[in-house]
Amino acid sequence: MYKLLTIKDVVRIPPRMFTMDPKDAAKKVLRETYEGIYDRDEGVILAILDVHDVGRGIIVPGDGATYHEVIFDVLVWKPENGEVVEGEVVEMMPYGAFIRIGPMDGLVHISQLMDDYVVFDEKNRQFIGKETHRVLKLGDHVRARIIGVSVKSKIIRENKINMTMRQPGLGKFEWIDKEKRKAKEA
């Protein structure tokens, strides 16, 4: 889920930035510090959007920088259990498909790809349903539901998202469209 948050924090502005406008200097420091980090409570910090207020600076003895209380807006994305997401298949492994869903990749385990016995065709790097003959390959666009989020680190790639495509309305868009047509015909 995407959210826009207003945050208050203290920013260290180094002496080399003293000639800049305080808001611009604070925004640059905030971007370098926060963007691309996974916050356990808020999610992936995608962008520092606007700096509303930069308080008076305080100089700490032994440090030439100034410290300012700053109020700023942040765009974040936090994967939530039960959330339905859309993405693209970006990697295939014998145990499942990795789906790019915004700033992170999630794994759909082979057992969660479809309601069918699924085999991995290693030569063509694709999954095939034995009964339905459905094929999932690199570049396919899918809809999935998040069923598990494991947060271990501030580094985005070290966190894991588990997903399923074995529910009505989920899967490769082509499969979903076929199911809708079948339902209308019946």
CSV table of C-alpha atoms in Angstrom, one decimal:
chain,number,residue,atom,x,y,z
A,1,MET,CA,0.0,0.0,0.0
A,2,TYR,CA,1.3,3.4,-1.0
A,3,LYS,CA,1.2,6.2,1.7
A,4,LEU,CA,2.2,9.8,1.9
A,5,LEU,CA,3.6,10.6,5.4
A,6,THR,CA,4.7,13.8,7.0
A,7,ILE,CA,7.8,13.2,9.3
A,8,LYS,CA,9.7,15.3,11.7
A,9,ASP,CA,13.4,14.5,12.2
A,10,VAL,CA,16.8,16.1,12.8
A,11,VAL,CA,19.1,16.6,9.8
A,12,ARG,CA,22.8,17.1,9.9
A,13,ILE,CA,23.9,19.7,7.3
A,14,PRO,CA,27.6,19.6,6.6
A,15,PRO,CA,29.6,22.9,6.2
A,16,ARG,CA,30.0,22.3,2.4
A,17,MET,CA,26.3,22.9,2.1
A,18,PHE,CA,26.1,26.1,4.0
A,19,THR,CA,25.9,28.2,0.8
A,20,MET,CA,22.7,26.3,-0.3
A,21,ASP,CA,19.2,27.2,0.6
A,22,PRO,CA,18.5,25.4,3.9
A,23,LYS,CA,15.4,23.5,2.4
A,24,ASP,CA,17.4,22.3,-0.6
A,25,ALA,CA,20.4,21.2,1.6
A,26,ALA,CA,18.0,19.4,4.0
A,27,LYS,CA,16.2,17.7,1.1
A,28,LYS,CA,19.5,16.5,-0.4
A,29,VAL,CA,20.7,15.1,2.9
A,30,LEU,CA,17.3,13.4,3.5
A,31,ARG,CA,17.3,11.8,0.0
A,32,GLU,CA,20.8,10.4,0.6
A,33,THR,CA,19.9,9.1,4.0
A,34,TYR,CA,16.4,7.7,3.5
A,35,GLU,CA,15.5,6.9,-0.1
A,36,GLY,CA,15.6,3.2,-0.9
A,37,ILE,CA,15.6,2.1,2.7
A,38,TYR,CA,13.1,-0.3,4.2
A,39,ASP,CA,11.7,1.0,7.5
A,40,ARG,CA,10.1,-1.8,9.6
A,41,ASP,CA,7.1,0.4,10.5
A,42,GLU,CA,6.5,2.3,7.4
A,43,GLY,CA,7.8,0.2,4.5
A,44,VAL,CA,10.1,1.2,1.6
A,45,ILE,CA,10.9,4.9,1.5
A,46,LEU,CA,10.5,5.7,-2.2
A,47,ALA,CA,10.9,9.5,-2.3
A,48,ILE,CA,11.4,12.6,-0.2
A,49,LEU,CA,8.8,14.8,-1.7
A,50,ASP,CA,8.9,18.2,0.0
A,51,VAL,CA,10.6,19.9,2.9
A,52,HIS,CA,8.1,22.1,4.8
A,53,ASP,CA,10.1,23.5,7.5
A,54,VAL,CA,13.8,23.7,8.5
A,55,GLY,CA,14.3,24.9,12.1
A,56,ARG,CA,17.2,26.9,13.4
A,57,GLY,CA,20.5,25.1,13.3
A,58,ILE,CA,22.4,23.9,16.4
A,59,ILE,CA,26.2,23.5,16.3
A,60,VAL,CA,27.6,20.6,18.3
A,61,PRO,CA,31.1,21.2,19.7
A,62,GLY,CA,33.7,19.3,17.7
A,63,ASP,CA,31.5,19.0,14.7
A,64,GLY,CA,31.4,21.8,12.1
A,65,ALA,CA,28.0,20.8,10.8
A,66,THR,CA,24.6,22.2,11.9
A,67,TYR,CA,21.7,20.2,13.1
A,68,HIS,CA,18.2,21.2,12.2
A,69,GLU,CA,14.7,19.9,13.1
A,70,VAL,CA,13.0,19.3,9.7
A,71,ILE,CA,9.4,18.5,8.7
A,72,PHE,CA,9.1,16.8,5.4
A,73,ASP,CA,6.8,14.6,3.2
A,74,VAL,CA,7.7,11.0,2.3
A,75,LEU,CA,6.2,8.6,-0.2
A,76,VAL,CA,6.4,5.0,1.1
A,77,TRP,CA,5.2,1.6,0.0
A,78,LYS,CA,4.5,-1.2,2.5
A,79,PRO,CA,3.5,-4.6,1.4
A,80,GLU,CA,0.5,-5.8,3.5
A,81,ASN,CA,-0.7,-9.4,4.0
A,82,GLY,CA,-3.8,-9.9,1.9
A,83,GLU,CA,-3.1,-7.1,-0.5
A,84,VAL,CA,-3.7,-7.8,-4.2
A,85,VAL,CA,-0.8,-6.6,-6.3
A,86,GLU,CA,0.0,-6.6,-10.0
A,87,GLY,CA,3.4,-7.1,-11.5
A,88,GLU,CA,5.7,-8.7,-14.1
A,89,VAL,CA,7.5,-12.0,-13.9
A,90,VAL,CA,11.2,-11.0,-13.8
A,91,GLU,CA,12.9,-14.3,-12.8
A,92,MET,CA,12.2,-18.0,-13.0
A,93,MET,CA,13.7,-20.6,-10.7
A,94,PRO,CA,12.7,-24.3,-10.4
A,95,TYR,CA,11.0,-23.5,-7.1
A,96,GLY,CA,9.0,-20.5,-8.2
A,97,ALA,CA,8.6,-17.2,-10.1
A,98,PHE,CA,9.8,-13.8,-8.9
A,99,ILE,CA,7.3,-11.0,-9.6
A,100,ARG,CA,8.3,-7.3,-9.6
A,101,ILE,CA,5.7,-5.5,-7.6
A,102,GLY,CA,6.8,-1.9,-7.4
A,103,PRO,CA,10.1,-1.4,-5.6
A,104,MET,CA,10.4,-5.0,-4.5
A,105,ASP,CA,10.2,-8.5,-5.9
A,106,GLY,CA,7.9,-11.2,-4.4
A,107,LEU,CA,8.1,-15.0,-4.8
A,108,VAL,CA,5.2,-17.1,-5.9
A,109,HIS,CA,6.2,-20.6,-4.9
A,110,ILE,CA,5.6,-23.3,-7.6
A,111,SER,CA,2.8,-24.7,-5.4
A,112,GLN,CA,1.0,-21.3,-5.5
A,113,LEU,CA,1.2,-20.6,-9.2
A,114,MET,CA,-2.1,-22.2,-10.3
A,115,ASP,CA,-4.6,-24.9,-9.3
A,116,ASP,CA,-2.9,-27.6,-11.3
A,117,TYR,CA,0.2,-29.9,-11.1
A,118,VAL,CA,3.0,-27.5,-12.3
A,119,VAL,CA,6.3,-28.5,-13.9
A,120,PHE,CA,9.3,-26.3,-14.6
A,121,ASP,CA,10.5,-26.4,-18.2
A,122,GLU,CA,14.2,-25.6,-17.5
A,123,LYS,CA,15.1,-25.4,-21.2
A,124,ASN,CA,12.5,-22.7,-22.0
A,125,ARG,CA,12.6,-21.2,-18.4
A,126,GLN,CA,8.8,-21.5,-18.0
A,127,PHE,CA,6.2,-23.2,-15.8
A,128,ILE,CA,3.5,-25.4,-17.4
A,129,GLY,CA,0.3,-26.7,-15.9
A,130,LYS,CA,-0.1,-30.4,-16.6
A,131,GLU,CA,-3.9,-30.4,-17.0
A,132,THR,CA,-4.7,-26.9,-18.0
A,133,HIS,CA,-1.6,-26.4,-20.2
A,134,ARG,CA,-1.3,-22.9,-18.8
A,135,VAL,CA,2.2,-21.4,-19.4
A,136,LEU,CA,3.9,-18.8,-17.2
A,137,LYS,CA,7.1,-17.2,-18.5
A,138,LEU,CA,9.4,-14.2,-18.2
A,139,GLY,CA,7.7,-10.9,-18.9
A,140,ASP,CA,4.2,-12.1,-18.2
A,141,HIS,CA,2.0,-9.7,-16.3
A,142,VAL,CA,0.2,-11.2,-13.3
A,143,ARG,CA,-2.1,-10.4,-10.4
A,144,ALA,CA,-1.2,-12.0,-7.0
A,145,ARG,CA,-2.1,-11.8,-3.3
A,146,ILE,CA,0.6,-11.2,-0.7
A,147,ILE,CA,0.4,-14.0,1.9
A,148,GLY,CA,3.6,-13.3,3.9
A,149,VAL,CA,6.1,-10.5,4.5
A,150,SER,CA,9.4,-11.2,6.2
A,151,VAL,CA,11.3,-8.1,7.2
A,152,LYS,CA,14.9,-8.6,8.3
A,153,SER,CA,16.8,-5.6,7.2
A,154,LYS,CA,16.8,-2.0,6.0
A,155,ILE,CA,18.2,-3.3,2.8
A,156,ILE,CA,15.2,-3.9,0.4
A,157,ARG,CA,16.6,-7.0,-1.2
A,158,GLU,CA,17.1,-8.8,2.1
A,159,ASN,CA,13.4,-8.8,2.9
A,160,LYS,CA,11.0,-11.4,1.5
A,161,ILE,CA,7.4,-11.3,0.1
A,162,ASN,CA,5.5,-14.5,-0.4
A,163,MET,CA,2.5,-14.5,-2.8
A,164,THR,CA,-0.2,-16.8,-4.2
A,165,MET,CA,-2.0,-16.9,-7.5
A,166,ARG,CA,-4.3,-19.8,-6.6
A,167,GLN,CA,-7.4,-17.8,-5.9
A,168,PRO,CA,-10.2,-16.6,-8.1
A,169,GLY,CA,-9.3,-13.4,-10.0
A,170,LEU,CA,-5.5,-14.0,-9.6
A,171,GLY,CA,-2.9,-15.3,-12.0
A,172,LYS,CA,-1.7,-14.3,-15.4
A,173,PHE,CA,-4.0,-11.7,-17.0
A,174,GLU,CA,-4.7,-13.9,-19.9
A,175,TRP,CA,-6.0,-16.7,-17.6
A,176,ILE,CA,-8.2,-14.2,-15.7
A,177,ASP,CA,-9.7,-12.9,-18.9
A,178,LYS,CA,-10.4,-16.5,-20.1
A,179,GLU,CA,-12.2,-17.3,-16.8
A,180,LYS,CA,-14.3,-14.2,-17.1
A,181,ARG,CA,-15.4,-15.1,-20.7
A,182,LYS,CA,-16.2,-18.7,-19.5
A,183,ALA,CA,-18.3,-17.3,-16.6
A,184,LYS,CA,-20.3,-15.0,-19.0
A,185,GLU,CA,-20.9,-17.9,-21.5
A,186,ALA,CA,-22.2,-20.1,-18.7
